[in-house]
PDB file of C-alpha atoms and ligand atoms in Angstrom:
ATOM      1  CA  UNK G   1     -89.152  63.284  20.751  1.00 59.00           C
ATOM      2  CA  UNK G   2     -91.310  60.367  19.666  1.00 73.00           C
ATOM      3  CA  UNK G   3     -88.687  57.678  18.488  1.00 76.00           C
ATOM      4  CA  UNK G   4     -91.667  55.717  16.753  1.00 73.00           C
ATOM      5  CA  UNK G   5     -92.547  58.606  14.532  1.00 76.00           C
ATOM      6  CA  UNK G   6     -88.902  59.445  13.842  1.00 75.00           C
ATOM      7  CA  UNK G   7     -88.374  55.938  12.856  1.00 71.00           C
ATOM      8  CA  UNK G   8     -91.127  56.049  10.409  1.00 69.00           C
ATOM      9  CA  UNK G   9     -89.982  59.425   8.795  1.00 70.00           C
ATOM     10  CA  UNK G  10     -86.532  58.062   8.567  1.00 69.00           C
ATOM     11  CA  UNK G  11     -87.820  54.885   6.784  1.00 68.00           C
ATOM     12  CA  UNK G  12     -89.640  56.988   4.163  1.00 70.00           C
ATOM     13  CA  UNK G  13     -86.896  59.402   3.492  1.00 76.00           C
ATOM     14  CA  UNK G  14     -84.692  58.707   0.577  1.00 80.00           C
ATOM     15  CA  UNK G  15     -81.286  58.099   1.448  1.00 87.00           C
ATOM     16  CA  UNK G  16     -78.968  59.456  -1.493  1.00 89.00           C
ATOM     17  CA  UNK G  17     -76.282  57.126  -0.387  1.00 92.00           C
ATOM     18  CA  UNK G  18     -78.292  54.000  -1.382  1.00 95.00           C
ATOM     19  CA  UNK G  19     -80.726  55.400  -4.054  1.00 96.00           C
ATOM     20  CA  UNK G  20     -80.184  53.771  -7.360  1.00 96.00           C
ATOM     21  CA  UNK G  21     -81.957  55.122 -10.518  1.00 96.00           C
ATOM     22  CA  UNK G  22     -84.702  52.706 -11.833  1.00 96.00           C
ATOM     23  CA  UNK G  23     -83.981  53.164 -15.469  1.00 95.00           C
ATOM     24  CA  UNK G  24     -80.493  51.442 -14.781  1.00 97.00           C
ATOM     25  CA  UNK G  25     -82.118  48.326 -13.606  1.00 97.00           C
ATOM     26  CA  UNK G  26     -83.344  45.642 -15.849  1.00 97.00           C
ATOM     27  CA  UNK G  27     -85.459  43.107 -14.387  1.00 97.00           C
ATOM     28  CA  UNK G  28     -85.046  39.568 -15.793  1.00 97.00           C
ATOM     29  CA  UNK G  29     -86.905  36.881 -13.979  1.00 96.00           C
ATOM     30  CA  UNK G  30     -88.418  35.813 -10.623  1.00 94.00           C
ATOM     31  CA  UNK G  31     -86.276  33.717  -8.433  1.00 92.00           C
ATOM     32  CA  UNK G  32     -88.730  33.110  -5.706  1.00 89.00           C
ATOM     33  CA  UNK G  33     -92.074  34.190  -4.493  1.00 86.00           C
ATOM     34  CA  UNK G  34     -93.697  34.493  -1.092  1.00 77.00           C
ATOM     35  CA  UNK G  35     -97.110  35.438   0.110  1.00 75.00           C
ATOM     36  CA  UNK G  36     -96.412  39.087  -0.170  1.00 80.00           C
ATOM     37  CA  UNK G  37     -92.812  39.470  -1.492  1.00 87.00           C
ATOM     38  CA  UNK G  38     -90.766  38.139  -4.259  1.00 93.00           C
ATOM     39  CA  UNK G  39     -87.258  38.088  -5.152  1.00 94.00           C
ATOM     40  CA  UNK G  40     -86.268  38.876  -8.910  1.00 96.00           C
ATOM     41  CA  UNK G  41     -83.063  38.655 -10.841  1.00 97.00           C
ATOM     42  CA  UNK G  42     -81.971  41.778 -12.516  1.00 98.00           C
ATOM     43  CA  UNK G  43     -79.051  43.487 -14.131  1.00 98.00           C
ATOM     44  CA  UNK G  44     -77.827  46.712 -12.774  1.00 98.00           C
ATOM     45  CA  UNK G  45     -75.679  49.213 -14.686  1.00 97.00           C
ATOM     46  CA  UNK G  46     -72.716  50.710 -12.787  1.00 97.00           C
ATOM     47  CA  UNK G  47     -73.986  49.816  -9.351  1.00 97.00           C
ATOM     48  CA  UNK G  48     -71.941  49.929  -6.158  1.00 93.00           C
ATOM     49  CA  UNK G  49     -68.741  51.121  -8.068  1.00 92.00           C
ATOM     50  CA  UNK G  50     -68.614  48.248 -10.550  1.00 93.00           C
ATOM     51  CA  UNK G  51     -68.258  49.110 -14.171  1.00 95.00           C
ATOM     52  CA  UNK G  52     -70.976  47.813 -16.678  1.00 96.00           C
ATOM     53  CA  UNK G  53     -73.704  45.387 -15.987  1.00 96.00           C
ATOM     54  CA  UNK G  54     -73.860  43.317 -12.651  1.00 97.00           C
ATOM     55  CA  UNK G  55     -76.335  40.571 -11.961  1.00 97.00           C
ATOM     56  CA  UNK G  56     -78.098  41.342  -8.835  1.00 98.00           C
ATOM     57  CA  UNK G  57     -81.130  40.082  -6.695  1.00 97.00           C
ATOM     58  CA  UNK G  58     -84.101  42.462  -6.095  1.00 97.00           C
ATOM     59  CA  UNK G  59     -86.411  42.078  -3.294  1.00 95.00           C
ATOM     60  CA  UNK G  60     -89.915  43.619  -3.740  1.00 95.00           C
ATOM     61  CA  UNK G  61     -93.446  43.382  -2.643  1.00 93.00           C
ATOM     62  CA  UNK G  62     -96.306  41.699  -4.575  1.00 90.00           C
ATOM     63  CA  UNK G  63     -99.115  44.101  -5.749  1.00 89.00           C
ATOM     64  CA  UNK G  64    -101.473  42.696  -2.966  1.00 88.00           C
ATOM     65  CA  UNK G  65     -98.907  43.248  -0.205  1.00 87.00           C
ATOM     66  CA  UNK G  66    -100.261  45.112   2.896  1.00 87.00           C
ATOM     67  CA  UNK G  67     -98.899  48.135   4.811  1.00 86.00           C
ATOM     68  CA  UNK G  68     -97.376  45.714   7.474  1.00 83.00           C
ATOM     69  CA  UNK G  69     -95.276  44.051   4.639  1.00 85.00           C
ATOM     70  CA  UNK G  70     -94.098  47.366   3.347  1.00 88.00           C
ATOM     71  CA  UNK G  71     -92.900  48.159   6.769  1.00 86.00           C
ATOM     72  CA  UNK G  72     -91.094  44.795   7.040  1.00 84.00           C
ATOM     73  CA  UNK G  73     -89.193  45.393   3.720  1.00 89.00           C
ATOM     74  CA  UNK G  74     -88.265  48.881   4.867  1.00 89.00           C
ATOM     75  CA  UNK G  75     -87.102  47.569   8.208  1.00 86.00           C
ATOM     76  CA  UNK G  76     -84.927  44.970   6.382  1.00 89.00           C
ATOM     77  CA  UNK G  77     -83.491  47.881   4.388  1.00 92.00           C
ATOM     78  CA  UNK G  78     -82.650  49.703   7.544  1.00 89.00           C
ATOM     79  CA  UNK G  79     -80.746  46.614   8.815  1.00 90.00           C
ATOM     80  CA  UNK G  80     -79.073  45.646   5.564  1.00 93.00           C
ATOM     81  CA  UNK G  81     -77.619  49.297   5.440  1.00 93.00           C
ATOM     82  CA  UNK G  82     -75.787  48.742   8.752  1.00 92.00           C
ATOM     83  CA  UNK G  83     -74.186  45.251   8.009  1.00 95.00           C
ATOM     84  CA  UNK G  84     -70.988  44.671   6.292  1.00 96.00           C
ATOM     85  CA  UNK G  85     -69.220  41.303   6.413  1.00 98.00           C
ATOM     86  CA  UNK G  86     -68.014  38.781   3.583  1.00 98.00           C
ATOM     87  CA  UNK G  87     -70.480  36.126   5.049  1.00 98.00           C
ATOM     88  CA  UNK G  88     -73.578  38.267   5.188  1.00 97.00           C
ATOM     89  CA  UNK G  89     -75.670  39.293   2.172  1.00 96.00           C
ATOM     90  CA  UNK G  90     -74.650  42.719   0.985  1.00 96.00           C
ATOM     91  CA  UNK G  91     -77.044  45.571   0.057  1.00 97.00           C
ATOM     92  CA  UNK G  92     -75.985  47.245  -3.101  1.00 97.00           C
ATOM     93  CA  UNK G  93     -78.761  50.035  -3.521  1.00 97.00           C
ATOM     94  CA  UNK G  94     -82.449  50.733  -3.424  1.00 97.00           C
ATOM     95  CA  UNK G  95     -85.323  52.379  -5.425  1.00 96.00           C
ATOM     96  CA  UNK G  96     -87.653  53.966  -3.153  1.00 93.00           C
ATOM     97  CA  UNK G  97     -88.663  56.984  -5.247  1.00 90.00           C
ATOM     98  CA  UNK G  98     -92.281  57.410  -6.509  1.00 87.00           C
ATOM     99  CA  UNK G  99     -93.105  56.019  -9.938  1.00 86.00           C
ATOM    100  CA  UNK G 100     -92.385  52.529  -9.246  1.00 91.00           C
ATOM    101  CA  UNK G 101     -92.276  49.555  -6.736  1.00 94.00           C
ATOM    102  CA  UNK G 102     -89.912  49.628  -3.753  1.00 94.00           C
ATOM    103  CA  UNK G 103     -86.716  47.472  -4.719  1.00 96.00           C
ATOM    104  CA  UNK G 104     -84.028  46.340  -2.477  1.00 96.00           C
ATOM    105  CA  UNK G 105     -80.986  45.515  -4.523  1.00 98.00           C
ATOM    106  CA  UNK G 106     -78.835  42.869  -3.088  1.00 96.00           C
ATOM    107  CA  UNK G 107     -75.849  40.881  -4.226  1.00 97.00           C
ATOM    108  CA  UNK G 108     -76.671  37.923  -6.310  1.00 97.00           C
ATOM    109  CA  UNK G 109     -75.789  34.580  -5.063  1.00 96.00           C
ATOM    110  CA  UNK G 110     -75.145  32.319  -8.126  1.00 95.00           C
ATOM    111  CA  UNK G 111     -75.775  29.026  -6.466  1.00 94.00           C
ATOM    112  CA  UNK G 112     -79.044  29.995  -4.685  1.00 94.00           C
ATOM    113  CA  UNK G 113     -79.843  28.886  -1.186  1.00 94.00           C
ATOM    114  CA  UNK G 114     -77.503  26.500   0.540  1.00 96.00           C
ATOM    115  CA  UNK G 115     -80.365  23.976   1.296  1.00 96.00           C
ATOM    116  CA  UNK G 116     -81.048  23.664  -2.368  1.00 94.00           C
ATOM    117  CA  UNK G 117     -77.515  23.414  -3.307  1.00 94.00           C
ATOM    118  CA  UNK G 118     -76.899  20.671  -0.936  1.00 95.00           C
ATOM    119  CA  UNK G 119     -79.983  18.729  -2.155  1.00 93.00           C
ATOM    120  CA  UNK G 120     -79.002  19.212  -5.727  1.00 91.00           C
ATOM    121  CA  UNK G 121     -75.515  17.894  -5.083  1.00 92.00           C
ATOM    122  CA  UNK G 122     -77.034  14.600  -3.795  1.00 87.00           C
ATOM    123  CA  UNK G 123     -78.371  13.967  -7.445  1.00 72.00           C
ATOM    124  CA  UNK G 124     -75.033  13.819  -8.852  1.00 66.00           C
ATOM    125  CA  UNK G 125     -73.924  10.383  -9.575  1.00 54.00           C
ATOM    126  CA  UNK G 126     -70.190  11.426 -10.179  1.00 46.00           C
ATOM    127  CA  UNK G 127     -68.251  14.574 -10.178  1.00 40.00           C
ATOM    128  CA  UNK G 128     -69.957  15.949 -13.316  1.00 42.00           C
ATOM    129  CA  UNK G 129     -72.655  13.272 -14.229  1.00 41.00           C
ATOM    130  CA  UNK G 130     -76.321  14.201 -13.547  1.00 45.00           C
ATOM    131  CA  UNK G 131     -79.364  12.139 -13.026  1.00 43.00           C
ATOM    132  CA  UNK G 132     -82.260  12.556 -15.345  1.00 44.00           C
ATOM    133  CA  UNK G 133     -84.135  15.816 -14.392  1.00 45.00           C
ATOM    134  CA  UNK G 134     -87.085  13.868 -13.289  1.00 42.00           C
ATOM    135  CA  UNK G 135     -85.064  12.991 -10.283  1.00 41.00           C
ATOM    136  CA  UNK G 136     -84.451  16.567  -9.327  1.00 43.00           C
ATOM    137  CA  UNK G 137     -86.810  18.410  -7.023  1.00 45.00           C
ATOM    138  CA  UNK G 138     -89.258  20.219  -9.057  1.00 40.00           C
ATOM    139  CA  UNK G 139     -89.956  22.854  -6.504  1.00 46.00           C
ATOM    140  CA  UNK G 140     -86.400  24.212  -6.791  1.00 49.00           C
ATOM    141  CA  UNK G 141     -85.545  27.250  -8.755  1.00 50.00           C
ATOM    142  CA  UNK G 142     -83.223  26.533 -11.590  1.00 52.00           C
ATOM    143  CA  UNK G 143     -79.846  27.910 -11.338  1.00 54.00           C
ATOM    144  CA  UNK G 144     -77.257  27.502 -14.150  1.00 54.00           C
ATOM    145  CA  UNK G 145     -74.733  25.388 -12.434  1.00 56.00           C
ATOM    146  CA  UNK G 146     -71.470  25.333 -14.326  1.00 51.00           C
ATOM    147  CA  UNK G 147     -69.451  23.681 -11.699  1.00 55.00           C
ATOM    148  CA  UNK G 148     -71.726  21.797  -9.316  1.00 60.00           C
ATOM    149  CA  UNK G 149     -70.037  18.898  -7.866  1.00 64.00           C
ATOM    150  CA  UNK G 150     -70.216  16.573  -4.925  1.00 83.00           C
ATOM    151  CA  UNK G 151     -69.936  18.356  -1.495  1.00 91.00           C
ATOM    152  CA  UNK G 152     -66.951  17.189   0.300  1.00 91.00           C
ATOM    153  CA  UNK G 153     -66.694  16.778   4.123  1.00 91.00           C
ATOM    154  CA  UNK G 154     -64.190  19.592   4.125  1.00 92.00           C
ATOM    155  CA  UNK G 155     -66.613  21.911   2.170  1.00 94.00           C
ATOM    156  CA  UNK G 156     -69.221  21.134   4.922  1.00 95.00           C
ATOM    157  CA  UNK G 157     -66.842  22.277   7.608  1.00 94.00           C
ATOM    158  CA  UNK G 158     -65.935  25.313   5.592  1.00 96.00           C
ATOM    159  CA  UNK G 159     -69.623  26.089   5.050  1.00 98.00           C
ATOM    160  CA  UNK G 160     -70.211  25.930   8.912  1.00 97.00           C
ATOM    161  CA  UNK G 161     -67.232  27.855   9.633  1.00 97.00           C
ATOM    162  CA  UNK G 162     -68.261  30.747   7.170  1.00 98.00           C
ATOM    163  CA  UNK G 163     -71.759  30.919   8.562  1.00 98.00           C
ATOM    164  CA  UNK G 164     -70.327  30.780  12.118  1.00 98.00           C
ATOM    165  CA  UNK G 165     -68.187  33.809  11.280  1.00 98.00           C
ATOM    166  CA  UNK G 166     -71.025  35.678   9.870  1.00 98.00           C
ATOM    167  CA  UNK G 167     -73.082  35.054  12.926  1.00 97.00           C
ATOM    168  CA  UNK G 168     -70.305  36.124  15.118  1.00 98.00           C
ATOM    169  CA  UNK G 169     -70.283  39.449  13.304  1.00 97.00           C
ATOM    170  CA  UNK G 170     -74.039  39.794  13.562  1.00 95.00           C
ATOM    171  CA  UNK G 171     -73.863  38.970  17.251  1.00 94.00           C
ATOM    172  CA  UNK G 172     -71.166  41.678  17.712  1.00 94.00           C
ATOM    173  CA  UNK G 173     -73.333  44.205  16.162  1.00 92.00           C
ATOM    174  CA  UNK G 174     -76.135  43.146  18.472  1.00 89.00           C
ATOM    175  CA  UNK G 175     -78.335  41.688  15.781  1.00 91.00           C
ATOM    176  CA  UNK G 176     -80.450  38.543  16.456  1.00 91.00           C
ATOM    177  CA  UNK G 177     -81.261  36.575  13.169  1.00 92.00           C
ATOM    178  CA  UNK G 178     -84.282  34.667  14.407  1.00 91.00           C
ATOM    179  CA  UNK G 179     -84.469  32.338  11.447  1.00 92.00           C
ATOM    180  CA  UNK G 180     -81.106  30.897  10.744  1.00 96.00           C
ATOM    181  CA  UNK G 181     -81.664  27.668   8.613  1.00 96.00           C
ATOM    182  CA  UNK G 182     -79.801  26.424   5.471  1.00 97.00           C
ATOM    183  CA  UNK G 183     -82.756  27.933   3.459  1.00 94.00           C
ATOM    184  CA  UNK G 184     -81.775  31.329   4.578  1.00 94.00           C
ATOM    185  CA  UNK G 185     -77.997  31.173   3.715  1.00 97.00           C
ATOM    186  CA  UNK G 186     -77.235  31.829   0.129  1.00 97.00           C
ATOM    187  CA  UNK G 187     -74.116  30.502  -1.885  1.00 97.00           C
ATOM    188  CA  UNK G 188     -72.248  32.927  -4.010  1.00 97.00           C
ATOM    189  CA  UNK G 189     -69.330  32.505  -6.332  1.00 95.00           C
ATOM    190  CA  UNK G 190     -66.523  30.659  -4.972  1.00 96.00           C
ATOM    191  CA  UNK G 191     -68.765  28.765  -2.574  1.00 96.00           C
ATOM    192  CA  UNK G 192     -68.932  31.828  -0.261  1.00 98.00           C
ATOM    193  CA  UNK G 193     -71.767  31.475   2.353  1.00 98.00           C
ATOM    194  CA  UNK G 194     -73.958  34.575   2.774  1.00 98.00           C
ATOM    195  CA  UNK G 195     -76.363  34.685   5.644  1.00 97.00           C
ATOM    196  CA  UNK G 196     -79.707  36.437   4.471  1.00 94.00           C
ATOM    197  CA  UNK G 197     -83.268  37.104   5.611  1.00 88.00           C
ATOM    198  CA  UNK G 198     -82.362  38.261   9.013  1.00 73.00           C
ATOM    199  CA  UNK G 199     -84.110  40.768  11.059  1.00 56.00           C
ATOM    200  CA  UNK G 200     -87.913  41.234  11.330  1.00 52.00           C
ATOM    201  CA  UNK G 201     -88.994  40.276   7.964  1.00 48.00           C
ATOM    202  CA  UNK G 202     -90.898  37.171   8.116  1.00 48.00           C
ATOM    203  CA  UNK G 203     -92.111  36.770   4.539  1.00 47.00           C
ATOM    204  CA  UNK G 204     -91.755  32.964   4.013  1.00 44.00           C
ATOM    205  CA  UNK G 205     -91.041  31.441   0.445  1.00 48.00           C
ATOM    206  CA  UNK G 206     -93.739  28.904   0.389  1.00 47.00           C
ATOM    207  CA  UNK G 207     -91.765  26.447   2.555  1.00 57.00           C
ATOM    208  CA  UNK G 208     -93.327  23.881   4.622  1.00 64.00           C
ATOM    209  CA  UNK G 209     -90.687  24.286   7.139  1.00 66.00           C
ATOM    210  CA  UNK G 210     -92.902  26.990   8.653  1.00 66.00           C
ATOM    211  CA  UNK G 211     -95.760  26.038  10.810  1.00 65.00           C
ATOM    212  CA  UNK G 212     -98.843  28.070  10.340  1.00 58.00           C
ATOM    213  CA  UNK G 213    -100.018  29.911  13.457  1.00 55.00           C
ATOM    214  CA  UNK G 214    -102.184  32.958  14.096  1.00 50.00           C
ATOM    215  CA  UNK G 215     -99.165  35.268  14.151  1.00 53.00           C
ATOM    216  CA  UNK G 216     -97.679  34.313  10.889  1.00 60.00           C
ATOM    217  CA  UNK G 217     -95.576  31.281  10.214  1.00 71.00           C
ATOM    218  CA  UNK G 218     -93.036  29.803  12.463  1.00 84.00           C
ATOM    219  CA  UNK G 219     -89.886  27.603  11.901  1.00 92.00           C
ATOM    220  CA  UNK G 220     -90.479  25.297  14.779  1.00 95.00           C
ATOM    221  CA  UNK G 221     -87.768  22.685  13.999  1.00 97.00           C
ATOM    222  CA  UNK G 222     -85.142  25.394  14.079  1.00 97.00           C
ATOM    223  CA  UNK G 223     -86.293  27.066  17.341  1.00 96.00           C
ATOM    224  CA  UNK G 224     -84.752  26.966  20.729  1.00 97.00           C
ATOM    225  CA  UNK G 225     -87.342  25.841  23.353  1.00 97.00           C
ATOM    226  CA  UNK G 226     -87.295  29.275  24.992  1.00 95.00           C
ATOM    227  CA  UNK G 227     -88.184  30.969  21.640  1.00 94.00           C
ATOM    228  CA  UNK G 228     -91.059  28.324  21.407  1.00 94.00           C
ATOM    229  CA  UNK G 229     -92.500  28.688  24.820  1.00 93.00           C
ATOM    230  CA  UNK G 230     -91.682  32.434  25.710  1.00 91.00           C
ATOM    231  CA  UNK G 231     -90.867  34.072  22.269  1.00 89.00           C
ATOM    232  CA  UNK G 232     -87.334  34.722  23.741  1.00 89.00           C
ATOM    233  CA  UNK G 233     -84.929  35.371  20.849  1.00 91.00           C
ATOM    234  CA  UNK G 234     -81.227  35.983  21.531  1.00 92.00           C
ATOM    235  CA  UNK G 235     -77.786  35.111  20.137  1.00 94.00           C
ATOM    236  CA  UNK G 236     -78.177  32.033  22.200  1.00 96.00           C
ATOM    237  CA  UNK G 237     -81.410  30.928  20.463  1.00 96.00           C
ATOM    238  CA  UNK G 238     -79.493  31.745  17.188  1.00 96.00           C
ATOM    239  CA  UNK G 239     -76.721  29.402  18.304  1.00 98.00           C
ATOM    240  CA  UNK G 240     -79.512  26.536  18.835  1.00 98.00           C
ATOM    241  CA  UNK G 241     -80.584  27.269  15.241  1.00 98.00           C
ATOM    242  CA  UNK G 242     -77.056  26.883  13.943  1.00 98.00           C
ATOM    243  CA  UNK G 243     -76.795  23.519  15.547  1.00 98.00           C
ATOM    244  CA  UNK G 244     -79.823  22.400  13.497  1.00 98.00           C
ATOM    245  CA  UNK G 245     -78.124  24.025  10.432  1.00 98.00           C
ATOM    246  CA  UNK G 246     -75.007  22.077  10.945  1.00 98.00           C
ATOM    247  CA  UNK G 247     -77.219  18.908  11.063  1.00 98.00           C
ATOM    248  CA  UNK G 248     -78.633  20.138   7.735  1.00 98.00           C
ATOM    249  CA  UNK G 249     -75.217  20.496   6.146  1.00 97.00           C
ATOM    250  CA  UNK G 250     -74.113  17.045   7.359  1.00 96.00           C
ATOM    251  CA  UNK G 251     -77.283  15.355   5.978  1.00 96.00           C
ATOM    252  CA  UNK G 252     -76.995  17.457   2.865  1.00 95.00           C
ATOM    253  CA  UNK G 253     -80.150  19.262   3.305  1.00 96.00           C
ATOM    254  CA  UNK G 254     -82.474  16.771   5.155  1.00 96.00           C
ATOM    255  CA  UNK G 255     -85.292  18.273   7.104  1.00 96.00           C
ATOM    256  CA  UNK G 256     -84.658  18.025  10.772  1.00 97.00           C
ATOM    257  CA  UNK G 257     -86.444  15.642  13.205  1.00 97.00           C
ATOM    258  CA  UNK G 258     -87.645  13.331  10.376  1.00 95.00           C
ATOM    259  CA  UNK G 259     -90.947  11.798  11.254  1.00 94.00           C
ATOM    260  CA  UNK G 260     -91.612  14.042  14.259  1.00 96.00           C
ATOM    261  CA  UNK G 261     -94.741  16.291  14.141  1.00 95.00           C
ATOM    262  CA  UNK G 262     -93.871  19.861  15.090  1.00 94.00           C
ATOM    263  CA  UNK G 263     -96.810  19.808  17.573  1.00 94.00           C
ATOM    264  CA  UNK G 264     -94.953  17.403  19.706  1.00 94.00           C
ATOM    265  CA  UNK G 265     -91.392  18.739  19.541  1.00 97.00           C
ATOM    266  CA  UNK G 266     -91.459  21.178  22.424  1.00 97.00           C
ATOM    267  CA  UNK G 267     -92.594  18.490  24.786  1.00 97.00           C
ATOM    268  CA  UNK G 268     -89.936  16.117  23.414  1.00 98.00           C
ATOM    269  CA  UNK G 269     -87.097  18.747  23.730  1.00 98.00           C
ATOM    270  CA  UNK G 270     -88.293  19.550  27.246  1.00 97.00           C
ATOM    271  CA  UNK G 271     -87.742  15.992  28.171  1.00 97.00           C
ATOM    272  CA  UNK G 272     -84.351  15.921  26.948  1.00 98.00           C
ATOM    273  CA  UNK G 273     -84.955  14.427  23.394  1.00 98.00           C
ATOM    274  CA  UNK G 274     -82.454  15.425  20.618  1.00 98.00           C
ATOM    275  CA  UNK G 275     -81.603  14.301  17.208  1.00 98.00           C
ATOM    276  CA  UNK G 276     -79.289  11.372  17.107  1.00 97.00           C
ATOM    277  CA  UNK G 277     -75.852  11.436  15.281  1.00 98.00           C
ATOM    278  CA  UNK G 278     -76.217  11.302  11.455  1.00 97.00           C
ATOM    279  CA  UNK G 279     -74.530   8.336   9.929  1.00 93.00           C
ATOM    280  CA  UNK G 280     -71.610  10.211   8.427  1.00 89.00           C
ATOM    281  CA  UNK G 281     -71.093  12.513  11.103  1.00 95.00           C
ATOM    282  CA  UNK G 282     -68.027  12.569  13.346  1.00 94.00           C
ATOM    283  CA  UNK G 283     -68.267  12.315  17.112  1.00 96.00           C
ATOM    284  CA  UNK G 284     -66.556  15.764  17.412  1.00 94.00           C
ATOM    285  CA  UNK G 285     -69.027  17.309  15.119  1.00 95.00           C
ATOM    286  CA  UNK G 286     -71.948  15.795  16.821  1.00 98.00           C
ATOM    287  CA  UNK G 287     -70.755  17.089  20.222  1.00 97.00           C
ATOM    288  CA  UNK G 288     -70.595  20.579  18.771  1.00 97.00           C
ATOM    289  CA  UNK G 289     -74.262  20.191  17.680  1.00 98.00           C
ATOM    290  CA  UNK G 290     -75.352  18.920  21.034  1.00 98.00           C
ATOM    291  CA  UNK G 291     -73.677  21.808  22.800  1.00 98.00           C
ATOM    292  CA  UNK G 292     -75.638  24.078  20.800  1.00 98.00           C
ATOM    293  CA  UNK G 293     -78.828  22.374  21.968  1.00 98.00           C
ATOM    294  CA  UNK G 294     -78.261  22.782  25.709  1.00 98.00           C
ATOM    295  CA  UNK G 295     -81.701  23.559  27.314  1.00 98.00           C
ATOM    296  CA  UNK G 296     -79.931  26.331  29.338  1.00 98.00           C
ATOM    297  CA  UNK G 297     -79.252  29.159  26.818  1.00 97.00           C
ATOM    298  CA  UNK G 298     -76.271  30.389  28.938  1.00 97.00           C
ATOM    299  CA  UNK G 299     -74.519  26.875  28.745  1.00 98.00           C
ATOM    300  CA  UNK G 300     -74.468  26.972  24.782  1.00 98.00           C
ATOM    301  CA  UNK G 301     -71.245  28.237  23.211  1.00 98.00           C
ATOM    302  CA  UNK G 302     -71.016  31.547  21.608  1.00 98.00           C
ATOM    303  CA  UNK G 303     -70.473  32.093  18.008  1.00 98.00           C
ATOM    304  CA  UNK G 304     -67.024  33.297  18.701  1.00 97.00           C
ATOM    305  CA  UNK G 305     -66.112  30.200  20.693  1.00 98.00           C
ATOM    306  CA  UNK G 306     -67.703  28.082  17.744  1.00 98.00           C
ATOM    307  CA  UNK G 307     -65.502  30.045  15.240  1.00 96.00           C
ATOM    308  CA  UNK G 308     -62.423  29.014  17.099  1.00 95.00           C
ATOM    309  CA  UNK G 309     -63.634  25.415  17.242  1.00 94.00           C
ATOM    310  CA  UNK G 310     -64.102  25.416  13.514  1.00 92.00           C
ATOM    311  CA  UNK G 311     -60.840  26.903  12.721  1.00 91.00           C
ATOM    312  CA  UNK G 312     -59.084  24.185  14.763  1.00 90.00           C
ATOM    313  CA  UNK G 313     -61.176  21.391  13.031  1.00 87.00           C
ATOM    314  CA  UNK G 314     -60.231  22.641   9.724  1.00 87.00           C
ATOM    315  CA  UNK G 315     -56.601  22.981  10.473  1.00 88.00           C
ATOM    316  CA  UNK G 316     -56.499  19.411  11.883  1.00 82.00           C
ATOM    317  CA  UNK G 317     -58.017  17.992   8.697  1.00 69.00           C
ATOM    318  CA  UNK G 318     -55.741  16.775   6.063  1.00 55.00           C
TER     319      UNK G 318
HETATM  320  N1  LIG E 401     -82.818  34.107  -3.864  1.00 73.98           N
HETATM  321  C1  LIG E 401     -83.137  35.062  -2.820  1.00 73.98           C
HETATM  322  N2  LIG E 401     -82.289  35.907  -2.714  1.00 73.98           N
HETATM  323  C2  LIG E 401     -81.313  35.653  -3.746  1.00 73.98           C
HETATM  324  C3  LIG E 401     -79.998  36.105  -4.015  1.00 73.98           C
HETATM  325  N3  LIG E 401     -79.587  37.282  -3.319  1.00 73.98           N
HETATM  326  N4  LIG E 401     -79.245  35.739  -5.046  1.00 73.98           N
HETATM  327  C4  LIG E 401     -79.719  34.557  -5.476  1.00 73.98           C
HETATM  328  N5  LIG E 401     -80.929  33.895  -5.299  1.00 73.98           N
HETATM  329  C5  LIG E 401     -81.561  34.492  -4.386  1.00 73.98           C
END
């Protein structure tokens, strides 16, 4: 049988296990927009075994999306169906029936992206004081922030550990993320990290982290050298990106390789150049980052090994 055709048929066939009635979904507002897709906030009635209204996030296409974007959204749906881990974003349902747009209903993360959360936390003068709103990055989506506070070093470690556990799970089920970065990790209630935006979908939410190339946009500063040169993506290239993500955590959401143009990066990395240790980063943590940035993918640690290191670091901390 032609598996390509079977795949397409499967993608378009409604799956009663996941289908959610459109009339029980109330769209409230836009959380983010990309070139072809958008994420909305909505309320869903009695979804995924939860009584009453639940706030959810809804991924959908814009009106001018092309066939390939539809295909990407459906591919993401297929992937999300297969994953189940506390640190990976969860699918709650879909609307794929005729009579409306395609909606992927996913769990809502009340603090938004980890990158924005870290950057917002910088603006706090004290535990609960805020700077005037003019000091806050205007491009950010506004989230109601009942209990935003300064991010402690222990929390940084906890975020890294949670992301590591989610990634260890994804690698166990043979899924390569390809775009692991703080902007693609969501922060849910109780500061639980949820890895999102994995798989093939490459719609980018107007972020200058992505370098425009003929074939879409590429997150150069998060990419392993073998991905940049040979388009090789593996769990080991995800580990490289994880090292960059840890650097983002430590710097509370700074952009990697400050002052370095993406055009020069590959050459520099090949010559052995790596980011230096950030001011408030312990040598232990820096050594972990550096191990993720080994030029030889095989020499980089696995997410399982990294999880064990994190567990140890968190138990050593007082
Ligand atoms: N932005 C993108 N996806 C989101 C989600 N699941 N929850 C909250 N904000 C989001």
